[in-house]
Amino acid sequence: MSVLVFIESAEGEIKKSSLEAVSYGAAVAANEGTSATAIAFGSIDEAKLKEVGKAGATKVLHVNDDRLDKGVIQAYANALTQAVEKEGAKVLVLAKSSLGDPVAARVAVKTNAALASNVAELPDTSSGFKVKRSIYTGKAFAMVELKADVKIIAIKKNAVEVKEDGGDATVETFSPELSDADFGVQITGEERQTGEILLPEADLVVSGGRGLKGPENWGMIEDLARALGAATGCSKPVSDMDWRPHHEHVGQTGVKVSPTLYVAVGISGAIQHLAGVNSSKYIVVINKDPEAPFFKAADYGIVGDAFEVVPKLTEAIKARK
Amino acid sequence: MKILVCITHVPDTTSKISFTDNNTKFDSTGVQYIIGPYDDYALARAVEIKEQTGGSVTVLNVGEAETEPTIRKALAIGADEAVRINAEPTDAFFVAKQIASHAKEGGYDMILMGRESIDFNGGQVHGMVGELLGLPALSPVMKLDIEGDTAKMAREIEGGKEFIEVKMPFVAGCQEPIAEWKIPNMRGIMSARTKPLNVVDPVDSEKPTVLENYEMPPAKGDVKMIDADNVEELVDLLKNEAKVI
């Protein structure tokens, strides 16, 4: 019996959310008196795979097949299922993501597993195997018992801290049997934000709303984000008006974030926006309307004109870092 | 084109969430129910595709009798017929099994649904339906065009989007901006009353997950207001109190 952790990477870099999954898997394994094995797909340097050991895995299976540089869901699910069987894994851990969700769902069916997604804490194994899931878009939790032999846990981003005290992992090549049918879906291209902090993975986020008055004023948001080391986001009206790309839209129907700090500038705080940010540890709201509903959800608030407050705040942060 | 759209019946986004019976049941008192917002986008795109190519849209819900007004709304938006599988949707695999069982006989060219429900936020059902039927399942799909027997899609990935081509049939979990959200008009509402809504019994299925109870997150403390002329105080608080910078 072991704990298996599915690792996602982009352009050869392992995602932070996957390292969170490794640390979660290592904690589950320690509790069960076993070890955590990670599995990674596509072209990744061996040195990077060894480093996964720092987060808590003792072994990494590497499916070194460049057809898997892109996240072909069926191929990943088939390979992962074979790895679960090979390792005799009773627990599979992964990060909830646009790839993790559909892959986990297929693996759950293939392995007759019980799957819990959006998991916020380590399992309670005192009687049965129970996990706490975030539901109602962060407005509540559900305790769920997983009743099958194989348990699959998709963890919510930023729910777990990445451990950094482990040693190097051993790396083994794993060659699952994949057929042409697994690659029936053709990924013909992608557009990816590069060189900046990815919003769904970010620990700090600065978002702007309609109060910014136009896309030409976004430099101010970017300056504050840069000073903090934060990702940038926006409200739905802003992405609807094409001031910012859709992948920056934070909210109920956009990206749901759970950073340690969320700074909202010129966003009134419609309930649909709050639904995307209510898992944030700290919320700062800057708005010139003292009645903006967002202040009720905030930890710190400033009533003031964003065009005056934000540059001053940026300078103050730069001076103190 | 024969399209199946699976919808959820969920509390309106603005609903206050609370529980009863020692935190084991959702308190629906005063709660307004709607079609899941992501499902609404899937339905809107299905209706658009039907308008372009002909064919039919069947809407399916796994739920008990109280979901019928939500199903009628989907008919008013443009679905041609509806199926309600008469069961409480308490587990993603159970729901997927019901959908797959219906779809297996239906000969659908595509099965669309939302990327996730806004109550349980699992995002699992589309993938499970795909696996149960041996079909590709893509999610979250934000663009979907049909050319001959091929679907061209854009799928949102972290920090961008991925472009995909897949032969029909397939399953897709949808999200905005896949279509213009549709609001039923009076003609649609009137015609929905006479469209067929078939109620069928569920097939046997295990439920690998069991909900024990609910919990509310800890109450939020009061906001600390800071003078706009004293941003230094905010930096102090973020550095020394919150310890986030």
PDB file of N, CA and C in Angstrom, chain A residues 114-190:
ATOM      1  N   ALA A 114     -13.453   6.132  -4.499  1.00  0.00           N
ATOM      2  CA  ALA A 114     -14.288   7.224  -3.981  1.00  0.00           C
ATOM      3  C   ALA A 114     -13.479   8.503  -4.130  1.00  0.00           C
ATOM      4  N   LEU A 115     -14.087   9.497  -4.714  1.00  0.00           N
ATOM      5  CA  LEU A 115     -13.375  10.741  -5.039  1.00  0.00           C
ATOM      6  C   LEU A 115     -13.969  11.917  -4.293  1.00  0.00           C
ATOM      7  N   ALA A 116     -13.120  12.672  -3.608  1.00  0.00           N
ATOM      8  CA  ALA A 116     -13.557  13.929  -2.983  1.00  0.00           C
ATOM      9  C   ALA A 116     -12.707  15.047  -3.552  1.00  0.00           C
ATOM     10  N   SER A 117     -13.358  16.084  -4.046  1.00  0.00           N
ATOM     11  CA  SER A 117     -12.647  17.208  -4.637  1.00  0.00           C
ATOM     12  C   SER A 117     -12.789  18.438  -3.757  1.00  0.00           C
ATOM     13  N   ASN A 118     -11.865  19.400  -3.918  1.00  0.00           N
ATOM     14  CA  ASN A 118     -11.928  20.660  -3.167  1.00  0.00           C
ATOM     15  C   ASN A 118     -11.687  20.414  -1.679  1.00  0.00           C
ATOM     16  N   VAL A 119     -10.799  19.488  -1.387  1.00  0.00           N
ATOM     17  CA  VAL A 119     -10.563  19.103   0.010  1.00  0.00           C
ATOM     18  C   VAL A 119      -9.663  20.142   0.685  1.00  0.00           C
ATOM     19  N   ALA A 120     -10.061  20.528   1.904  1.00  0.00           N
ATOM     20  CA  ALA A 120      -9.406  21.660   2.572  1.00  0.00           C
ATOM     21  C   ALA A 120      -8.480  21.247   3.713  1.00  0.00           C
ATOM     22  N   GLU A 121      -8.564  20.006   4.180  1.00  0.00           N
ATOM     23  CA  GLU A 121      -7.754  19.592   5.334  1.00  0.00           C
ATOM     24  C   GLU A 121      -7.304  18.139   5.177  1.00  0.00           C
ATOM     25  N   LEU A 122      -6.372  17.736   6.024  1.00  0.00           N
ATOM     26  CA  LEU A 122      -5.941  16.330   6.036  1.00  0.00           C
ATOM     27  C   LEU A 122      -7.106  15.438   6.466  1.00  0.00           C
ATOM     28  N   PRO A 123      -7.109  14.176   6.034  1.00  0.00           N
ATOM     29  CA  PRO A 123      -8.250  13.307   6.383  1.00  0.00           C
ATOM     30  C   PRO A 123      -8.288  12.971   7.874  1.00  0.00           C
ATOM     31  N   ASP A 124      -9.503  12.712   8.341  1.00  0.00           N
ATOM     32  CA  ASP A 124      -9.699  12.201   9.695  1.00  0.00           C
ATOM     33  C   ASP A 124      -9.890  10.693   9.546  1.00  0.00           C
ATOM     34  N   THR A 125      -8.943   9.920  10.079  1.00  0.00           N
ATOM     35  CA  THR A 125      -9.017   8.462   9.911  1.00  0.00           C
ATOM     36  C   THR A 125      -9.337   7.763  11.235  1.00  0.00           C
ATOM     37  N   SER A 126      -9.856   8.547  12.203  1.00  0.00           N
ATOM     38  CA  SER A 126     -10.142   7.946  13.509  1.00  0.00           C
ATOM     39  C   SER A 126     -11.268   6.921  13.424  1.00  0.00           C
ATOM     40  N   SER A 127     -12.247   7.155  12.557  1.00  0.00           N
ATOM     41  CA  SER A 127     -13.238   6.111  12.276  1.00  0.00           C
ATOM     42  C   SER A 127     -13.648   6.271  10.817  1.00  0.00           C
ATOM     43  N   GLY A 128     -13.216   5.333  10.000  1.00  0.00           N
ATOM     44  CA  GLY A 128     -13.416   5.486   8.553  1.00  0.00           C
ATOM     45  C   GLY A 128     -12.390   6.472   7.996  1.00  0.00           C
ATOM     46  N   PHE A 129     -12.635   6.941   6.785  1.00  0.00           N
ATOM     47  CA  PHE A 129     -11.712   7.876   6.120  1.00  0.00           C
ATOM     48  C   PHE A 129     -12.553   9.065   5.689  1.00  0.00           C
ATOM     49  N   LYS A 130     -12.422  10.164   6.451  1.00  0.00           N
ATOM     50  CA  LYS A 130     -13.293  11.319   6.218  1.00  0.00           C
ATOM     51  C   LYS A 130     -12.477  12.549   5.857  1.00  0.00           C
ATOM     52  N   VAL A 131     -12.991  13.296   4.903  1.00  0.00           N
ATOM     53  CA  VAL A 131     -12.311  14.535   4.503  1.00  0.00           C
ATOM     54  C   VAL A 131     -13.286  15.706   4.554  1.00  0.00           C
ATOM     55  N   LYS A 132     -12.701  16.892   4.728  1.00  0.00           N
ATOM     56  CA  LYS A 132     -13.497  18.117   4.782  1.00  0.00           C
ATOM     57  C   LYS A 132     -13.409  18.816   3.429  1.00  0.00           C
ATOM     58  N   ARG A 133     -14.547  18.951   2.776  1.00  0.00           N
ATOM     59  CA  ARG A 133     -14.592  19.568   1.447  1.00  0.00           C
ATOM     60  C   ARG A 133     -15.168  20.974   1.535  1.00  0.00           C
ATOM     61  N   SER A 134     -14.634  21.877   0.753  1.00  0.00           N
ATOM     62  CA  SER A 134     -15.222  23.208   0.637  1.00  0.00           C
ATOM     63  C   SER A 134     -16.382  23.118  -0.357  1.00  0.00           C
ATOM     64  N   ILE A 135     -17.553  23.615   0.047  1.00  0.00           N
ATOM     65  CA  ILE A 135     -18.741  23.562  -0.827  1.00  0.00           C
ATOM     66  C   ILE A 135     -19.426  24.933  -0.861  1.00  0.00           C
ATOM     67  N   TYR A 136     -20.510  25.013  -1.633  1.00  0.00           N
ATOM     68  CA  TYR A 136     -21.222  26.288  -1.796  1.00  0.00           C
ATOM     69  C   TYR A 136     -20.235  27.435  -2.035  1.00  0.00           C
ATOM     70  N   THR A 137     -19.289  27.180  -2.944  1.00  0.00           N
ATOM     71  CA  THR A 137     -18.302  28.171  -3.358  1.00  0.00           C
ATOM     72  C   THR A 137     -17.646  28.851  -2.160  1.00  0.00           C
ATOM     73  N   GLY A 138     -17.231  28.029  -1.209  1.00  0.00           N
ATOM     74  CA  GLY A 138     -16.477  28.540  -0.061  1.00  0.00           C
ATOM     75  C   GLY A 138     -17.348  29.004   1.093  1.00  0.00           C
ATOM     76  N   LYS A 139     -18.682  28.932   0.920  1.00  0.00           N
ATOM     77  CA  LYS A 139     -19.546  29.433   1.995  1.00  0.00           C
ATOM     78  C   LYS A 139     -19.789  28.390   3.086  1.00  0.00           C
ATOM     79  N   ALA A 140     -19.370  27.138   2.859  1.00  0.00           N
ATOM     80  CA  ALA A 140     -19.570  26.086   3.864  1.00  0.00           C
ATOM     81  C   ALA A 140     -18.601  24.937   3.595  1.00  0.00           C
ATOM     82  N   PHE A 141     -18.592  23.978   4.508  1.00  0.00           N
ATOM     83  CA  PHE A 141     -17.797  22.764   4.335  1.00  0.00           C
ATOM     84  C   PHE A 141     -18.709  21.546   4.486  1.00  0.00           C
ATOM     85  N   ALA A 142     -18.294  20.432   3.887  1.00  0.00           N
ATOM     86  CA  ALA A 142     -18.995  19.165   4.110  1.00  0.00           C
ATOM     87  C   ALA A 142     -17.971  18.131   4.552  1.00  0.00           C
ATOM     88  N   MET A 143     -18.313  17.385   5.598  1.00  0.00           N
ATOM     89  CA  MET A 143     -17.479  16.242   5.979  1.00  0.00           C
ATOM     90  C   MET A 143     -18.002  15.050   5.201  1.00  0.00           C
ATOM     91  N   VAL A 144     -17.117  14.401   4.446  1.00  0.00           N
ATOM     92  CA  VAL A 144     -17.529  13.330   3.544  1.00  0.00           C
ATOM     93  C   VAL A 144     -16.723  12.077   3.856  1.00  0.00           C
ATOM     94  N   GLU A 145     -17.413  10.953   3.987  1.00  0.00           N
ATOM     95  CA  GLU A 145     -16.694   9.685   4.182  1.00  0.00           C
ATOM     96  C   GLU A 145     -16.462   9.023   2.821  1.00  0.00           C
ATOM     97  N   LEU A 146     -15.222   8.591   2.592  1.00  0.00           N
ATOM     98  CA  LEU A 146     -14.882   7.898   1.346  1.00  0.00           C
ATOM     99  C   LEU A 146     -14.927   6.402   1.627  1.00  0.00           C
ATOM    100  N   LYS A 147     -15.834   5.698   0.933  1.00  0.00           N
ATOM    101  CA  LYS A 147     -16.120   4.324   1.347  1.00  0.00           C
ATOM    102  C   LYS A 147     -15.520   3.237   0.446  1.00  0.00           C
ATOM    103  N   ALA A 148     -14.827   3.629  -0.611  1.00  0.00           N
ATOM    104  CA  ALA A 148     -14.253   2.603  -1.494  1.00  0.00           C
ATOM    105  C   ALA A 148     -12.829   2.245  -1.043  1.00  0.00           C
ATOM    106  N   ASP A 149     -12.284   1.151  -1.590  1.00  0.00           N
ATOM    107  CA  ASP A 149     -10.918   0.732  -1.238  1.00  0.00           C
ATOM    108  C   ASP A 149      -9.895   1.794  -1.631  1.00  0.00           C
ATOM    109  N   VAL A 150     -10.069   2.335  -2.834  1.00  0.00           N
ATOM    110  CA  VAL A 150      -9.155   3.385  -3.300  1.00  0.00           C
ATOM    111  C   VAL A 150      -9.816   4.744  -3.064  1.00  0.00           C
ATOM    112  N   LYS A 151      -9.063   5.647  -2.453  1.00  0.00           N
ATOM    113  CA  LYS A 151      -9.578   6.996  -2.187  1.00  0.00           C
ATOM    114  C   LYS A 151      -8.810   7.995  -3.045  1.00  0.00           C
ATOM    115  N   ILE A 152      -9.536   8.900  -3.695  1.00  0.00           N
ATOM    116  CA  ILE A 152      -8.886   9.946  -4.482  1.00  0.00           C
ATOM    117  C   ILE A 152      -9.245  11.296  -3.861  1.00  0.00           C
ATOM    118  N   ILE A 153      -8.218  12.099  -3.613  1.00  0.00           N
ATOM    119  CA  ILE A 153      -8.424  13.388  -2.958  1.00  0.00           C
ATOM    120  C   ILE A 153      -7.853  14.490  -3.836  1.00  0.00           C
ATOM    121  N   ALA A 154      -8.726  15.390  -4.276  1.00  0.00           N
ATOM    122  CA  ALA A 154      -8.264  16.566  -5.032  1.00  0.00           C
ATOM    123  C   ALA A 154      -8.258  17.739  -4.063  1.00  0.00           C
ATOM    124  N   ILE A 155      -7.076  18.266  -3.771  1.00  0.00           N
ATOM    125  CA  ILE A 155      -7.016  19.288  -2.733  1.00  0.00           C
ATOM    126  C   ILE A 155      -7.158  20.694  -3.310  1.00  0.00           C
ATOM    127  N   LYS A 156      -7.799  21.508  -2.509  1.00  0.00           N
ATOM    128  CA  LYS A 156      -8.002  22.922  -2.859  1.00  0.00           C
ATOM    129  C   LYS A 156      -6.647  23.622  -2.825  1.00  0.00           C
ATOM    130  N   LYS A 157      -6.457  24.560  -3.739  1.00  0.00           N
ATOM    131  CA  LYS A 157      -5.170  25.261  -3.779  1.00  0.00           C
ATOM    132  C   LYS A 157      -4.936  26.084  -2.520  1.00  0.00           C
ATOM    133  N   ASN A 158      -3.699  26.137  -2.094  1.00  0.00           N
ATOM    134  CA  ASN A 158      -3.287  26.890  -0.905  1.00  0.00           C
ATOM    135  C   ASN A 158      -3.905  26.365   0.385  1.00  0.00           C
ATOM    136  N   ALA A 159      -4.455  25.153   0.368  1.00  0.00           N
ATOM    137  CA  ALA A 159      -5.007  24.563   1.600  1.00  0.00           C
ATOM    138  C   ALA A 159      -3.900  23.917   2.432  1.00  0.00           C
ATOM    139  N   VAL A 160      -2.759  23.652   1.792  1.00  0.00           N
ATOM    140  CA  VAL A 160      -1.658  22.948   2.456  1.00  0.00           C
ATOM    141  C   VAL A 160      -0.369  23.705   2.196  1.00  0.00           C
ATOM    142  N   GLU A 161       0.493  23.774   3.187  1.00  0.00           N
ATOM    143  CA  GLU A 161       1.799  24.401   2.962  1.00  0.00           C
ATOM    144  C   GLU A 161       2.763  23.381   2.357  1.00  0.00           C
ATOM    145  N   VAL A 162       3.610  23.850   1.464  1.00  0.00           N
ATOM    146  CA  VAL A 162       4.599  22.951   0.858  1.00  0.00           C
ATOM    147  C   VAL A 162       5.734  22.715   1.853  1.00  0.00           C
ATOM    148  N   LYS A 163       5.992  21.435   2.162  1.00  0.00           N
ATOM    149  CA  LYS A 163       7.131  21.096   3.016  1.00  0.00           C
ATOM    150  C   LYS A 163       8.417  21.288   2.217  1.00  0.00           C
ATOM    151  N   GLU A 164       9.479  21.637   2.876  1.00  0.00           N
ATOM    152  CA  GLU A 164      10.740  21.792   2.131  1.00  0.00           C
ATOM    153  C   GLU A 164      11.884  21.095   2.837  1.00  0.00           C
ATOM    154  N   ASP A 165      11.541  20.172   3.753  1.00  0.00           N
ATOM    155  CA  ASP A 165      12.596  19.584   4.581  1.00  0.00           C
ATOM    156  C   ASP A 165      12.919  18.131   4.222  1.00  0.00           C
ATOM    157  N   GLY A 166      12.388  17.637   3.111  1.00  0.00           N
ATOM    158  CA  GLY A 166      12.678  16.252   2.721  1.00  0.00           C
ATOM    159  C   GLY A 166      14.006  16.159   1.958  1.00  0.00           C
ATOM    160  N   GLY A 167      14.401  14.910   1.632  1.00  0.00           N
ATOM    161  CA  GLY A 167      15.631  14.711   0.857  1.00  0.00           C
ATOM    162  C   GLY A 167      15.312  14.535  -0.614  1.00  0.00           C
ATOM    163  N   ASP A 168      16.303  14.132  -1.395  1.00  0.00           N
ATOM    164  CA  ASP A 168      16.046  13.874  -2.818  1.00  0.00           C
ATOM    165  C   ASP A 168      15.179  12.623  -2.971  1.00  0.00           C
ATOM    166  N   ALA A 169      14.296  12.656  -3.941  1.00  0.00           N
ATOM    167  CA  ALA A 169      13.503  11.461  -4.268  1.00  0.00           C
ATOM    168  C   ALA A 169      14.280  10.623  -5.281  1.00  0.00           C
ATOM    169  N   THR A 170      14.050   9.296  -5.252  1.00  0.00           N
ATOM    170  CA  THR A 170      14.617   8.484  -6.333  1.00  0.00           C
ATOM    171  C   THR A 170      13.671   8.600  -7.538  1.00  0.00           C
ATOM    172  N   VAL A 171      14.238   8.553  -8.710  1.00  0.00           N
ATOM    173  CA  VAL A 171      13.422   8.705  -9.932  1.00  0.00           C
ATOM    174  C   VAL A 171      13.448   7.399 -10.709  1.00  0.00           C
ATOM    175  N   GLU A 172      12.276   6.881 -11.017  1.00  0.00           N
ATOM    176  CA  GLU A 172      12.155   5.649 -11.816  1.00  0.00           C
ATOM    177  C   GLU A 172      11.378   5.957 -13.077  1.00  0.00           C
ATOM    178  N   THR A 173      11.794   5.379 -14.188  1.00  0.00           N
ATOM    179  CA  THR A 173      11.006   5.540 -15.412  1.00  0.00           C
ATOM    180  C   THR A 173       9.830   4.576 -15.365  1.00  0.00           C
ATOM    181  N   PHE A 174       8.680   5.059 -15.736  1.00  0.00           N
ATOM    182  CA  PHE A 174       7.490   4.214 -15.789  1.00  0.00           C
ATOM    183  C   PHE A 174       6.904   4.331 -17.195  1.00  0.00           C
ATOM    184  N   SER A 175       6.661   3.183 -17.820  1.00  0.00           N
ATOM    185  CA  SER A 175       6.175   3.201 -19.208  1.00  0.00           C
ATOM    186  C   SER A 175       4.821   2.511 -19.308  1.00  0.00           C
ATOM    187  N   PRO A 176       3.748   3.235 -19.057  1.00  0.00           N
ATOM    188  CA  PRO A 176       2.421   2.632 -19.154  1.00  0.00           C
ATOM    189  C   PRO A 176       2.066   2.325 -20.610  1.00  0.00           C
ATOM    190  N   GLU A 177       1.133   1.417 -20.789  1.00  0.00           N
ATOM    191  CA  GLU A 177       0.682   1.102 -22.156  1.00  0.00           C
ATOM    192  C   GLU A 177      -0.385   2.109 -22.554  1.00  0.00           C
ATOM    193  N   LEU A 178      -0.081   2.873 -23.586  1.00  0.00           N
ATOM    194  CA  LEU A 178      -1.053   3.861 -24.066  1.00  0.00           C
ATOM    195  C   LEU A 178      -1.341   3.579 -25.534  1.00  0.00           C
ATOM    196  N   SER A 179      -2.616   3.681 -25.897  1.00  0.00           N
ATOM    197  CA  SER A 179      -2.991   3.394 -27.280  1.00  0.00           C
ATOM    198  C   SER A 179      -3.327   4.687 -28.017  1.00  0.00           C
ATOM    199  N   ASP A 180      -3.498   4.570 -29.350  1.00  0.00           N
ATOM    200  CA  ASP A 180      -3.874   5.750 -30.135  1.00  0.00           C
ATOM    201  C   ASP A 180      -5.183   6.341 -29.641  1.00  0.00           C
ATOM    202  N   ALA A 181      -6.083   5.455 -29.133  1.00  0.00           N
ATOM    203  CA  ALA A 181      -7.392   5.943 -28.660  1.00  0.00           C
ATOM    204  C   ALA A 181      -7.225   6.914 -27.497  1.00  0.00           C
ATOM    205  N   ASP A 182      -6.157   6.725 -26.716  1.00  0.00           N
ATOM    206  CA  ASP A 182      -5.921   7.645 -25.592  1.00  0.00           C
ATOM    207  C   ASP A 182      -5.573   9.051 -26.069  1.00  0.00           C
ATOM    208  N   PHE A 183      -5.157   9.129 -27.340  1.00  0.00           N
ATOM    209  CA  PHE A 183      -4.760  10.433 -27.885  1.00  0.00           C
ATOM    210  C   PHE A 183      -5.761  10.904 -28.958  1.00  0.00           C
ATOM    211  N   GLY A 184      -7.020  10.460 -28.820  1.00  0.00           N
ATOM    212  CA  GLY A 184      -8.057  10.830 -29.796  1.00  0.00           C
ATOM    213  C   GLY A 184      -8.378  12.305 -29.783  1.00  0.00           C
ATOM    214  N   VAL A 185      -8.108  12.946 -28.665  1.00  0.00           N
ATOM    215  CA  VAL A 185      -8.333  14.388 -28.564  1.00  0.00           C
ATOM    216  C   VAL A 185      -7.055  15.091 -29.005  1.00  0.00           C
ATOM    217  N   GLN A 186      -7.167  15.941 -30.003  1.00  0.00           N
ATOM    218  CA  GLN A 186      -5.991  16.661 -30.513  1.00  0.00           C
ATOM    219  C   GLN A 186      -5.880  18.021 -29.840  1.00  0.00           C
ATOM    220  N   ILE A 187      -4.768  18.262 -29.163  1.00  0.00           N
ATOM    221  CA  ILE A 187      -4.534  19.605 -28.627  1.00  0.00           C
ATOM    222  C   ILE A 187      -3.776  20.366 -29.706  1.00  0.00           C
ATOM    223  N   THR A 188      -4.431  21.356 -30.302  1.00  0.00           N
ATOM    224  CA  THR A 188      -3.869  22.002 -31.494  1.00  0.00           C
ATOM    225  C   THR A 188      -3.091  23.275 -31.168  1.00  0.00           C
ATOM    226  N   GLY A 189      -3.186  23.744 -29.942  1.00  0.00           N
ATOM    227  CA  GLY A 189      -2.417  24.945 -29.584  1.00  0.00           C
ATOM    228  C   GLY A 189      -2.795  25.438 -28.214  1.00  0.00           C
ATOM    229  N   GLU A 190      -2.059  26.426 -27.764  1.00  0.00           N
ATOM    230  CA  GLU A 190      -2.431  27.034 -26.483  1.00  0.00           C
ATOM    231  C   GLU A 190      -1.958  28.472 -26.427  1.00  0.00           C
TER     232      GLU A 190
END
